[in-house]
Amino acid sequence: MPKLIIAAILAIFTINASASEQTDYLVQVEPEMKLQFYAEIMQQTNHQAKIKDLQFNNWLRVQAPKAENNSVMRTLSLNSFNTMSAVTYAQKNFKLRAFGVETKTSDCPFPPEWDFLCGIFGPGDGDDGGKDDGDEDKPDDGDKPAPKKGDNPAIPDAPTDKEGADPLAKNQWGMKDIGAKAAQESVANLGEGKEIIVAVIDTGVDYTHEDLLPNLWRNEGEIPGNGIDDDENGFIDDVVGWDFVSDDNLPYDLKGKSIFSGNPGHGTHCAGNVAAKGNNGIGISGVAPNAKIMILRFLSDEGGGTTADAIESIKYAVDNGAHITSNSWGSEGEDPDEPEENKALRDMIQYSQDKGVLFVAAAGNGHQGKGYDNDNDDKPAYPASYDHDIIMSVAAIDVNDKLGSFSNWGKKGVDIAAPGVKVYSTVVGDGYTDAAIPGLATWDGTSMAAPHVSGAAALYMSANPNADWKEVKKAIMDAAKPVSAYKNKLVSGGKLNLDGMF
Ligand SMILES: [Ca+2]
Ligand SMILES: [Ca+2]
Ligand SMILES: [Ca+2]
C-alpha cells in the first residue's frame, strides 16, 4: 500500500509539473513590428504569454505555458518564432550559474543511509533553473530578519569612517600573495584618488554587513523610500542596485535561504574580496579598499539565473556609472554547443565594450560540468570565452601557485590567474568565513579568483583616473608574475601581481 500511495503522489506531481511547464525564449524583433509581434504571440498562446521588453536592442523575453492536449493554444518554439516576419533572432533564455563551492574539507560525516543530510547542509548544486523560491520572509541566520520584499529600502546609511588595522586580514592569503598591502599604501600616498564603482553581478550582497556597508555605491540621484523613480533610470528607489530575480530594490544575498543551506552568500563572498573596507579596524580588506560596490542580483539563492536577468544587470551597471563589472558566473556545465548561440549575452558584452566598462569574468569550474575538461580553448565557458577584448577571464590558484583542480584555463581564452582556493571573505549575516560552520568554510572557485582582478582594476583606476579599460587591462597583464606551469595555459602566463602596477 505505501508504494501505491507514493506512486499516486508522484503521479500527481508529474501532472502538476507538466501543467506548469513554461517555455522561456529571448527574441529580437524589428522595432516597428513589436506591436504586431505582441498580438501574434498573444493569439498563439491564448493570451497566456508573458512578454518583457528588456529595453536593449529590441530584445524581448517571452514566457508561456506549454500547450496541453486539446488546448486552443500552441507551444512556442524556436521554429514558431523563426517563421514570424517580426523576428530577427530567437534563442533560448539560457540558464547561467555561479562558479563557487565550499572548500571540501571532508566527505559526508554521516553513514551512507544518511547521505541526504549532506545534500541539505553541503554546498547546493547551484541548479534551480534561476527560479526564486518566493519565500522572502524567512530570517537569514536567526540574528537579523532578511529584508522583506516590498519594504522601503532597509539599507543603513554609510557609517562614519574609522581607522585601524583589519583584524581578520591575516586570514586572506590571497592579499599577501598579490602584494595588495604595499600597492594600497602606494595608492593612498597619491591622495584621495578617483572613486571607482565595481558592479558585483551575482546572488546579491549582504548590504547590512559592517565591512561592506562603508563601501556600498549609493545612487545619489535617488531619494530612498518615496516610491518614485527620482533619477528616471527606470528603477524605483534603487538605492544600492537592483534585484533582477525578484524585480525589486532589495538586492540582498540569500533572501529566502538560511546560510546553513551550504551557501555563505556567493555574492557577499565575492564583494568582500573586491572592496571590503580597508583599514577601518573591522574584518578584512578587499583589493580595492575604498572602491564602491554596486549590487546587482540576478542569481537566486541556489546560484542559478537566466540570460535575460544577466543582461539587464549588465545594462544597469553600464548605464548607471559602474567602471567595472565583476562576473563570477557563466554557462559552465550546460550544453557546450548551445551557449555559443547566446547572441543576447554577446550583444550585451559588446555594449559593455562600446561603453568602456571592463568585464571581469571567472574562467569557470570545469569539473562541475557535464563532460567538460578544463581547457576553455577546447570547450569554451561563456561569457569568459567570448572574444571581446573588454573581457578579462580569470583562473583560480592556491597558495602554492597550483591551478585549482576545478579551474578552467586556456592559452588563448583565459588571461590570468588569481587566488581562488580556500578563499576567506565576508559572508551573509554580518559575518566572515568560519571553518566550523557548514557552508561558511573557505570557498574555492574561479568565482573567488575573479573578484581579486576586479579589485586590482579598481585600485589601478583610482590611481590612474584617465586610464581607459585597455590601459587598465594592459597594466594588469604586463605586471602578471610569470609561473612556468601556466606558460601554456594562460594568455599572460602568470598570476595577478600588484607589485609592478603602482
Ligand atoms: Ca531610479
Ligand atoms: Ca525614489
Ligand atoms: Ca575592514
XYZ file of C-alpha atoms and ligand atoms in Angstrom:
505
model
C 0.000 0.000 0.000
C 2.619 2.632 0.873
C 4.208 2.053 -2.535
C 0.892 2.681 -4.223
C 0.421 5.858 -2.242
C 3.899 7.023 -3.204
C 3.173 6.204 -6.846
C -0.064 8.170 -6.660
C 1.688 11.160 -5.118
C 4.408 11.012 -7.754
C 1.789 10.871 -10.471
C 0.128 13.996 -9.101
C 3.461 15.802 -9.002
C 4.226 14.728 -12.551
C 0.904 16.052 -13.790
C 1.441 19.332 -11.952
C 4.943 19.641 -13.293
C 3.848 19.257 -16.890
C 0.870 21.557 -16.400
C 3.101 24.360 -15.106
C 5.940 23.852 -17.568
C 6.954 27.058 -19.267
C 8.819 27.874 -22.405
C 11.286 30.722 -21.992
C 12.847 32.465 -25.000
C 14.705 35.624 -25.899
C 13.507 37.100 -29.137
C 14.903 40.061 -31.032
C 12.298 41.810 -33.139
C 12.066 44.572 -35.719
C 11.253 47.649 -33.620
C 8.445 48.812 -35.886
C 6.866 45.348 -35.735
C 6.826 44.991 -31.954
C 3.082 45.509 -31.635
C 2.361 43.019 -34.356
C 4.647 40.524 -32.607
C 2.855 41.026 -29.274
C -0.504 40.460 -30.925
C 0.596 37.316 -32.729
C 2.143 35.777 -29.620
C -0.935 36.534 -27.535
C -3.129 34.981 -30.186
C -0.936 31.860 -30.418
C -0.844 31.374 -26.651
C -4.455 32.253 -25.912
C -3.169 35.307 -24.000
C -1.127 33.141 -21.640
C 2.258 34.567 -22.668
C 4.264 36.988 -20.589
C 6.394 39.351 -22.673
C 9.016 41.600 -21.134
C 10.846 44.252 -23.095
C 14.480 44.124 -21.959
C 14.979 47.711 -23.175
C 18.045 46.675 -25.124
C 18.440 46.253 -28.890
C 14.784 45.186 -29.167
C 15.242 42.009 -27.189
C 12.099 40.608 -25.611
C 11.751 37.814 -23.082
C 8.796 35.614 -23.974
C 7.492 33.114 -21.444
C 4.432 30.949 -21.987
C 2.992 27.711 -20.652
C 3.340 24.653 -22.826
C 0.117 23.769 -24.570
C -1.797 20.832 -23.167
C -3.690 18.317 -25.250
C -6.878 19.699 -26.773
C -5.756 23.213 -25.963
C -6.582 26.097 -28.276
C -3.078 27.471 -27.771
C 0.154 26.202 -29.245
C 3.515 25.654 -27.615
C 6.011 28.335 -28.602
C 9.245 27.073 -30.111
C 12.286 28.408 -31.942
C 10.619 27.262 -35.132
C 7.473 29.191 -34.420
C 9.482 32.365 -33.821
C 11.641 31.889 -36.885
C 8.599 31.801 -39.148
C 7.434 35.214 -37.880
C 8.403 38.177 -40.044
C 8.863 40.437 -36.989
C 11.613 38.241 -35.566
C 15.267 38.904 -36.382
C 16.709 36.386 -33.893
C 15.309 33.861 -31.415
C 17.150 31.830 -28.811
C 16.542 30.079 -25.523
C 16.782 32.158 -22.377
C 19.874 30.173 -21.422
C 20.471 29.369 -17.801
C 23.614 30.602 -16.093
C 25.138 29.758 -12.767
C 27.572 30.812 -10.051
C 31.147 29.477 -10.124
C 31.994 28.788 -6.473
C 31.756 25.963 -3.951
C 32.663 25.440 -0.337
C 36.202 24.191 0.181
C 35.817 20.445 0.585
C 37.392 19.538 3.927
C 35.886 16.109 4.463
C 33.365 13.764 2.955
C 29.900 13.468 4.389
C 30.380 12.571 8.073
C 27.094 10.633 8.245
C 26.597 6.935 7.471
C 25.669 6.275 3.817
C 21.931 5.928 4.504
C 22.023 9.466 5.920
C 23.944 10.913 2.970
C 20.972 13.059 2.133
C 21.766 15.148 5.200
C 24.939 16.265 3.486
C 22.833 17.152 0.496
C 20.951 19.526 2.755
C 23.860 21.024 4.635
C 26.546 20.771 1.976
C 27.028 23.061 -0.985
C 23.968 23.341 -3.173
C 24.184 22.085 -6.736
C 23.505 25.557 -7.971
C 20.918 24.448 -10.470
C 17.451 25.563 -9.665
C 16.870 26.994 -13.063
C 17.020 30.518 -11.794
C 13.696 30.333 -10.054
C 13.181 32.398 -6.991
C 11.841 30.303 -4.180
C 9.380 33.046 -3.394
C 9.921 32.816 0.325
C 11.275 36.249 1.089
C 10.283 36.408 4.707
C 12.420 33.763 6.313
C 15.167 35.016 8.602
C 18.570 34.520 7.009
C 20.569 33.480 10.032
C 18.459 33.894 13.118
C 20.156 37.142 14.102
C 18.645 39.539 11.667
C 15.455 39.171 9.691
C 16.060 39.223 5.976
C 14.582 42.308 4.369
C 11.019 41.888 3.208
C 10.007 42.307 -0.365
C 8.072 45.500 -0.728
C 9.665 47.243 2.238
C 11.222 50.591 1.764
C 14.900 50.018 1.255
C 16.132 48.731 4.599
C 19.604 49.848 3.756
C 21.518 51.551 6.535
C 23.402 54.777 5.950
C 27.145 54.574 5.498
C 28.860 54.707 8.913
C 31.412 57.389 9.715
C 34.984 56.498 8.846
C 37.038 54.611 11.375
C 40.709 53.754 11.251
C 42.728 50.768 12.345
C 44.215 47.545 11.057
C 41.713 44.987 9.764
C 41.849 42.226 12.396
C 40.860 39.343 10.105
C 43.015 40.347 7.143
C 45.616 37.842 8.324
C 43.325 35.089 7.025
C 43.389 36.439 3.486
C 46.353 34.575 1.986
C 45.458 35.921 -1.426
C 46.034 39.545 -0.460
C 49.551 38.732 0.639
C 50.122 36.672 -2.490
C 49.260 39.513 -4.862
C 51.043 42.190 -2.826
C 47.864 44.087 -2.019
C 49.037 45.919 1.082
C 52.042 47.653 -0.468
C 50.019 48.595 -3.532
C 47.232 50.038 -1.391
C 49.748 52.097 0.550
C 51.300 53.458 -2.643
C 47.864 54.433 -3.889
C 46.923 56.031 -0.553
C 50.102 58.121 -0.730
C 48.958 59.553 -4.056
C 45.995 61.200 -2.354
C 42.302 60.564 -2.455
C 42.116 59.093 -5.940
C 39.102 58.671 -8.176
C 36.040 56.905 -6.811
C 35.672 53.668 -8.739
C 32.428 51.719 -8.887
C 32.502 47.940 -9.260
C 29.206 46.192 -10.015
C 29.114 42.784 -8.360
C 26.684 40.899 -10.595
C 25.774 37.834 -8.585
C 23.403 36.463 -5.914
C 23.184 39.869 -4.219
C 25.224 41.193 -1.313
C 24.514 41.480 2.431
C 24.124 45.244 2.358
C 23.933 45.412 6.143
C 27.418 43.921 6.514
C 29.667 46.044 8.759
C 32.673 45.775 6.458
C 30.789 46.272 3.166
C 28.373 48.976 4.261
C 31.041 51.718 4.196
C 31.819 50.890 0.561
C 28.378 50.476 -0.954
C 27.686 52.506 -4.058
C 24.866 54.932 -3.390
C 22.624 56.126 -6.150
C 22.876 59.833 -5.459
C 20.033 60.695 -7.799
C 17.536 58.513 -5.976
C 15.547 59.528 -2.882
C 15.011 56.287 -0.985
C 11.620 55.022 0.040
C 9.394 57.570 -1.699
C 8.087 55.192 -4.327
C 9.315 57.479 -7.089
C 11.974 56.851 -9.722
C 13.647 60.163 -8.948
C 16.573 59.758 -11.339
C 14.311 58.359 -14.055
C 16.568 55.413 -14.801
C 13.605 53.037 -14.920
C 14.046 51.682 -11.379
C 12.116 52.899 -8.359
C 14.076 53.584 -5.162
C 17.172 51.801 -6.429
C 19.497 52.948 -3.705
C 22.391 50.459 -3.918
C 21.481 48.475 -7.048
C 18.675 46.191 -8.160
C 17.363 42.656 -7.725
C 16.504 41.253 -11.151
C 15.372 37.916 -9.678
C 12.597 39.394 -7.557
C 12.391 42.632 -9.546
C 12.721 44.876 -6.537
C 15.138 47.330 -4.958
C 16.482 44.958 -2.273
C 19.381 43.055 -3.825
C 20.059 41.221 -0.580
C 22.031 37.979 -0.681
C 20.244 34.770 0.439
C 16.881 36.493 0.555
C 14.951 33.369 1.285
C 17.542 30.840 2.401
C 19.456 30.044 5.540
C 23.233 30.336 5.458
C 23.124 26.710 6.597
C 21.938 25.787 3.126
C 25.645 25.498 2.343
C 25.930 28.900 0.783
C 27.712 31.751 2.565
C 26.125 34.150 0.170
C 28.067 33.806 -3.068
C 27.817 37.490 -3.958
C 28.709 38.631 -0.441
C 31.803 36.432 -0.596
C 32.793 37.927 -3.949
C 32.141 41.509 -2.812
C 34.455 41.143 0.209
C 37.497 40.482 -1.908
C 36.695 43.263 -4.336
C 36.140 46.011 -1.818
C 35.555 45.214 1.845
C 36.514 48.488 3.541
C 40.235 48.536 4.303
C 41.985 49.912 7.348
C 38.752 50.566 9.283
C 39.569 48.372 12.275
C 36.909 45.872 11.187
C 37.061 42.489 9.475
C 39.072 42.200 6.284
C 40.071 44.334 3.314
C 39.254 43.987 -0.352
C 41.914 44.504 -3.002
C 40.413 47.951 -3.568
C 39.797 49.097 -0.001
C 37.834 52.197 -0.974
C 36.057 51.203 -4.193
C 32.268 51.276 -4.234
C 30.171 48.143 -4.683
C 27.062 48.330 -6.854
C 24.847 45.334 -6.070
C 23.083 43.601 -8.930
C 21.292 40.352 -8.134
C 20.385 38.002 -10.972
C 21.327 34.648 -9.462
C 18.887 33.172 -6.971
C 19.940 31.707 -3.645
C 20.934 28.395 -5.238
C 23.182 30.179 -7.700
C 21.052 29.822 -10.830
C 19.867 32.587 -13.099
C 18.897 33.356 -16.662
C 20.424 35.260 -19.541
C 17.577 37.792 -19.513
C 18.307 38.800 -15.921
C 22.061 38.802 -16.569
C 21.820 41.190 -19.482
C 19.527 43.506 -17.559
C 22.086 43.522 -14.731
C 24.984 44.340 -17.049
C 22.953 47.075 -18.714
C 22.097 48.585 -15.332
C 25.795 48.596 -14.392
C 26.892 50.207 -17.646
C 24.106 52.806 -17.669
C 24.455 53.767 -14.003
C 28.136 54.525 -13.768
C 29.974 51.278 -12.997
C 33.585 51.278 -14.212
C 34.000 47.506 -13.849
C 31.645 44.541 -13.628
C 32.731 41.503 -11.607
C 31.159 38.377 -13.059
C 31.644 35.102 -11.175
C 29.154 33.136 -13.255
C 28.610 31.637 -16.647
C 27.446 28.787 -18.791
C 29.511 26.102 -17.114
C 28.121 22.642 -17.299
C 25.334 23.435 -19.690
C 25.206 22.050 -23.173
C 28.549 23.161 -24.631
C 27.064 23.711 -28.065
C 24.224 25.940 -27.081
C 25.709 28.932 -25.292
C 27.662 29.913 -28.394
C 24.338 30.950 -29.770
C 23.658 33.172 -26.778
C 23.530 36.229 -29.002
C 21.700 38.313 -26.411
C 24.559 37.942 -23.931
C 27.179 38.593 -26.606
C 25.317 41.720 -27.706
C 25.291 42.962 -24.128
C 29.019 42.418 -23.675
C 29.590 44.319 -26.903
C 27.531 47.125 -25.357
C 29.766 46.999 -22.286
C 32.812 47.236 -24.566
C 31.331 50.116 -26.578
C 30.798 51.982 -23.301
C 34.240 51.043 -21.939
C 33.142 49.121 -18.845
C 35.721 46.438 -18.033
C 34.147 42.977 -17.821
C 35.995 40.666 -15.405
C 34.827 37.058 -15.756
C 35.521 33.865 -13.847
C 37.007 31.314 -16.271
C 34.668 28.592 -14.988
C 34.949 25.453 -12.871
C 35.156 22.613 -15.361
C 34.707 19.701 -13.005
C 31.158 20.702 -12.241
C 30.202 20.441 -15.866
C 28.855 17.687 -17.991
C 31.795 16.197 -19.818
C 33.858 19.359 -19.881
C 37.568 19.213 -19.392
C 39.205 22.377 -18.118
C 40.567 23.787 -21.365
C 38.399 26.730 -22.324
C 40.048 26.897 -25.746
C 38.707 23.414 -26.409
C 35.372 23.644 -24.604
C 34.534 27.293 -24.090
C 32.794 28.591 -20.990
C 30.718 31.688 -21.561
C 30.952 34.624 -21.128
C 34.631 34.138 -20.159
C 35.434 32.692 -23.602
C 33.807 35.335 -25.774
C 36.477 37.112 -27.800
C 35.542 40.655 -26.766
C 38.720 42.448 -25.676
C 36.879 44.041 -22.773
C 36.702 40.654 -21.010
C 39.409 39.664 -18.539
C 38.956 35.997 -17.710
C 40.444 34.627 -14.548
C 41.660 31.169 -13.457
C 41.952 30.114 -9.796
C 45.150 29.168 -7.968
C 46.050 28.014 -4.478
C 48.642 29.329 -2.038
C 51.353 27.247 -3.779
C 50.686 28.684 -7.257
C 48.947 25.493 -8.297
C 45.894 25.880 -10.511
C 42.784 24.691 -8.682
C 41.899 21.202 -9.899
C 38.491 22.594 -10.848
C 39.807 25.711 -12.561
C 39.439 26.217 -16.272
C 42.416 27.560 -18.201
C 43.161 28.402 -21.819
C 46.252 29.632 -23.621
C 44.090 31.811 -25.837
C 40.999 32.410 -23.763
C 41.983 32.733 -20.094
C 44.007 35.813 -19.253
C 45.454 35.500 -15.784
C 45.397 33.505 -12.529
C 44.388 34.829 -9.107
C 43.780 33.393 -5.630
C 40.755 31.088 -5.780
C 41.333 28.147 -3.436
C 40.425 28.339 0.261
C 39.482 31.958 -0.030
C 38.474 33.840 3.082
C 35.857 36.584 2.865
C 32.726 38.258 4.159
C 29.582 36.129 4.488
C 25.890 36.872 4.867
C 24.667 37.784 8.342
C 27.377 40.351 9.032
C 29.940 37.556 9.313
C 33.141 36.125 7.901
C 34.315 32.762 6.704
C 34.103 30.268 9.577
C 35.528 26.777 9.174
C 33.345 25.423 11.993
C 30.037 26.134 10.286
C 28.920 24.109 7.266
C 28.673 26.361 4.258
C 30.823 29.030 5.843
C 34.220 27.376 5.453
C 36.569 28.981 2.952
C 35.406 28.743 -0.641
C 37.003 27.524 -3.840
C 36.230 28.737 -7.296
C 37.155 30.875 -10.237
C 34.286 32.859 -8.669
C 36.649 33.708 -5.847
C 39.566 34.489 -8.202
C 37.762 36.987 -10.438
C 36.990 39.477 -7.602
C 40.731 39.834 -6.926
C 41.219 41.031 -10.514
C 38.154 43.300 -10.318
C 39.629 44.836 -7.178
C 43.035 45.244 -8.808
C 41.449 47.007 -11.779
C 39.553 49.315 -9.425
C 42.680 50.143 -7.443
C 44.551 50.922 -10.653
C 41.756 53.115 -11.984
C 41.547 55.055 -8.730
C 45.247 55.909 -9.026
C 45.107 56.463 -12.800
C 41.859 58.344 -13.311
C 42.429 58.910 -17.013
C 43.269 55.318 -17.899
C 40.750 53.666 -20.205
C 39.896 49.973 -19.968
C 42.594 48.972 -22.453
C 45.296 50.613 -20.362
C 43.934 49.049 -17.194
C 43.885 45.604 -18.745
C 47.394 46.074 -20.133
C 48.726 47.208 -16.762
C 47.348 44.095 -15.078
C 48.562 41.741 -17.816
C 52.043 43.304 -18.011
C 52.500 43.077 -14.243
C 51.460 39.408 -14.045
C 54.117 37.348 -12.305
C 55.212 34.522 -14.607
C 54.728 30.983 -13.307
C 56.237 28.310 -15.526
C 53.276 25.962 -15.041
C 50.917 28.492 -16.614
C 53.031 29.143 -19.699
C 50.813 27.112 -21.984
C 47.659 27.629 -20.012
C 47.117 31.367 -19.696
C 47.451 34.357 -22.026
C 49.662 36.236 -19.556
C 51.416 33.065 -18.405
C 51.250 34.452 -14.904
C 49.340 35.375 -11.794
C 47.917 38.631 -10.532
C 50.691 40.742 -9.076
C 50.172 44.295 -7.892
C 53.870 44.901 -7.250
C 54.611 46.078 -10.749
C 51.471 48.139 -11.160
C 51.928 51.180 -8.930
Ca 15.768 55.203 -10.089
Ca 12.901 57.359 -5.032
Ca 37.828 46.116 7.031
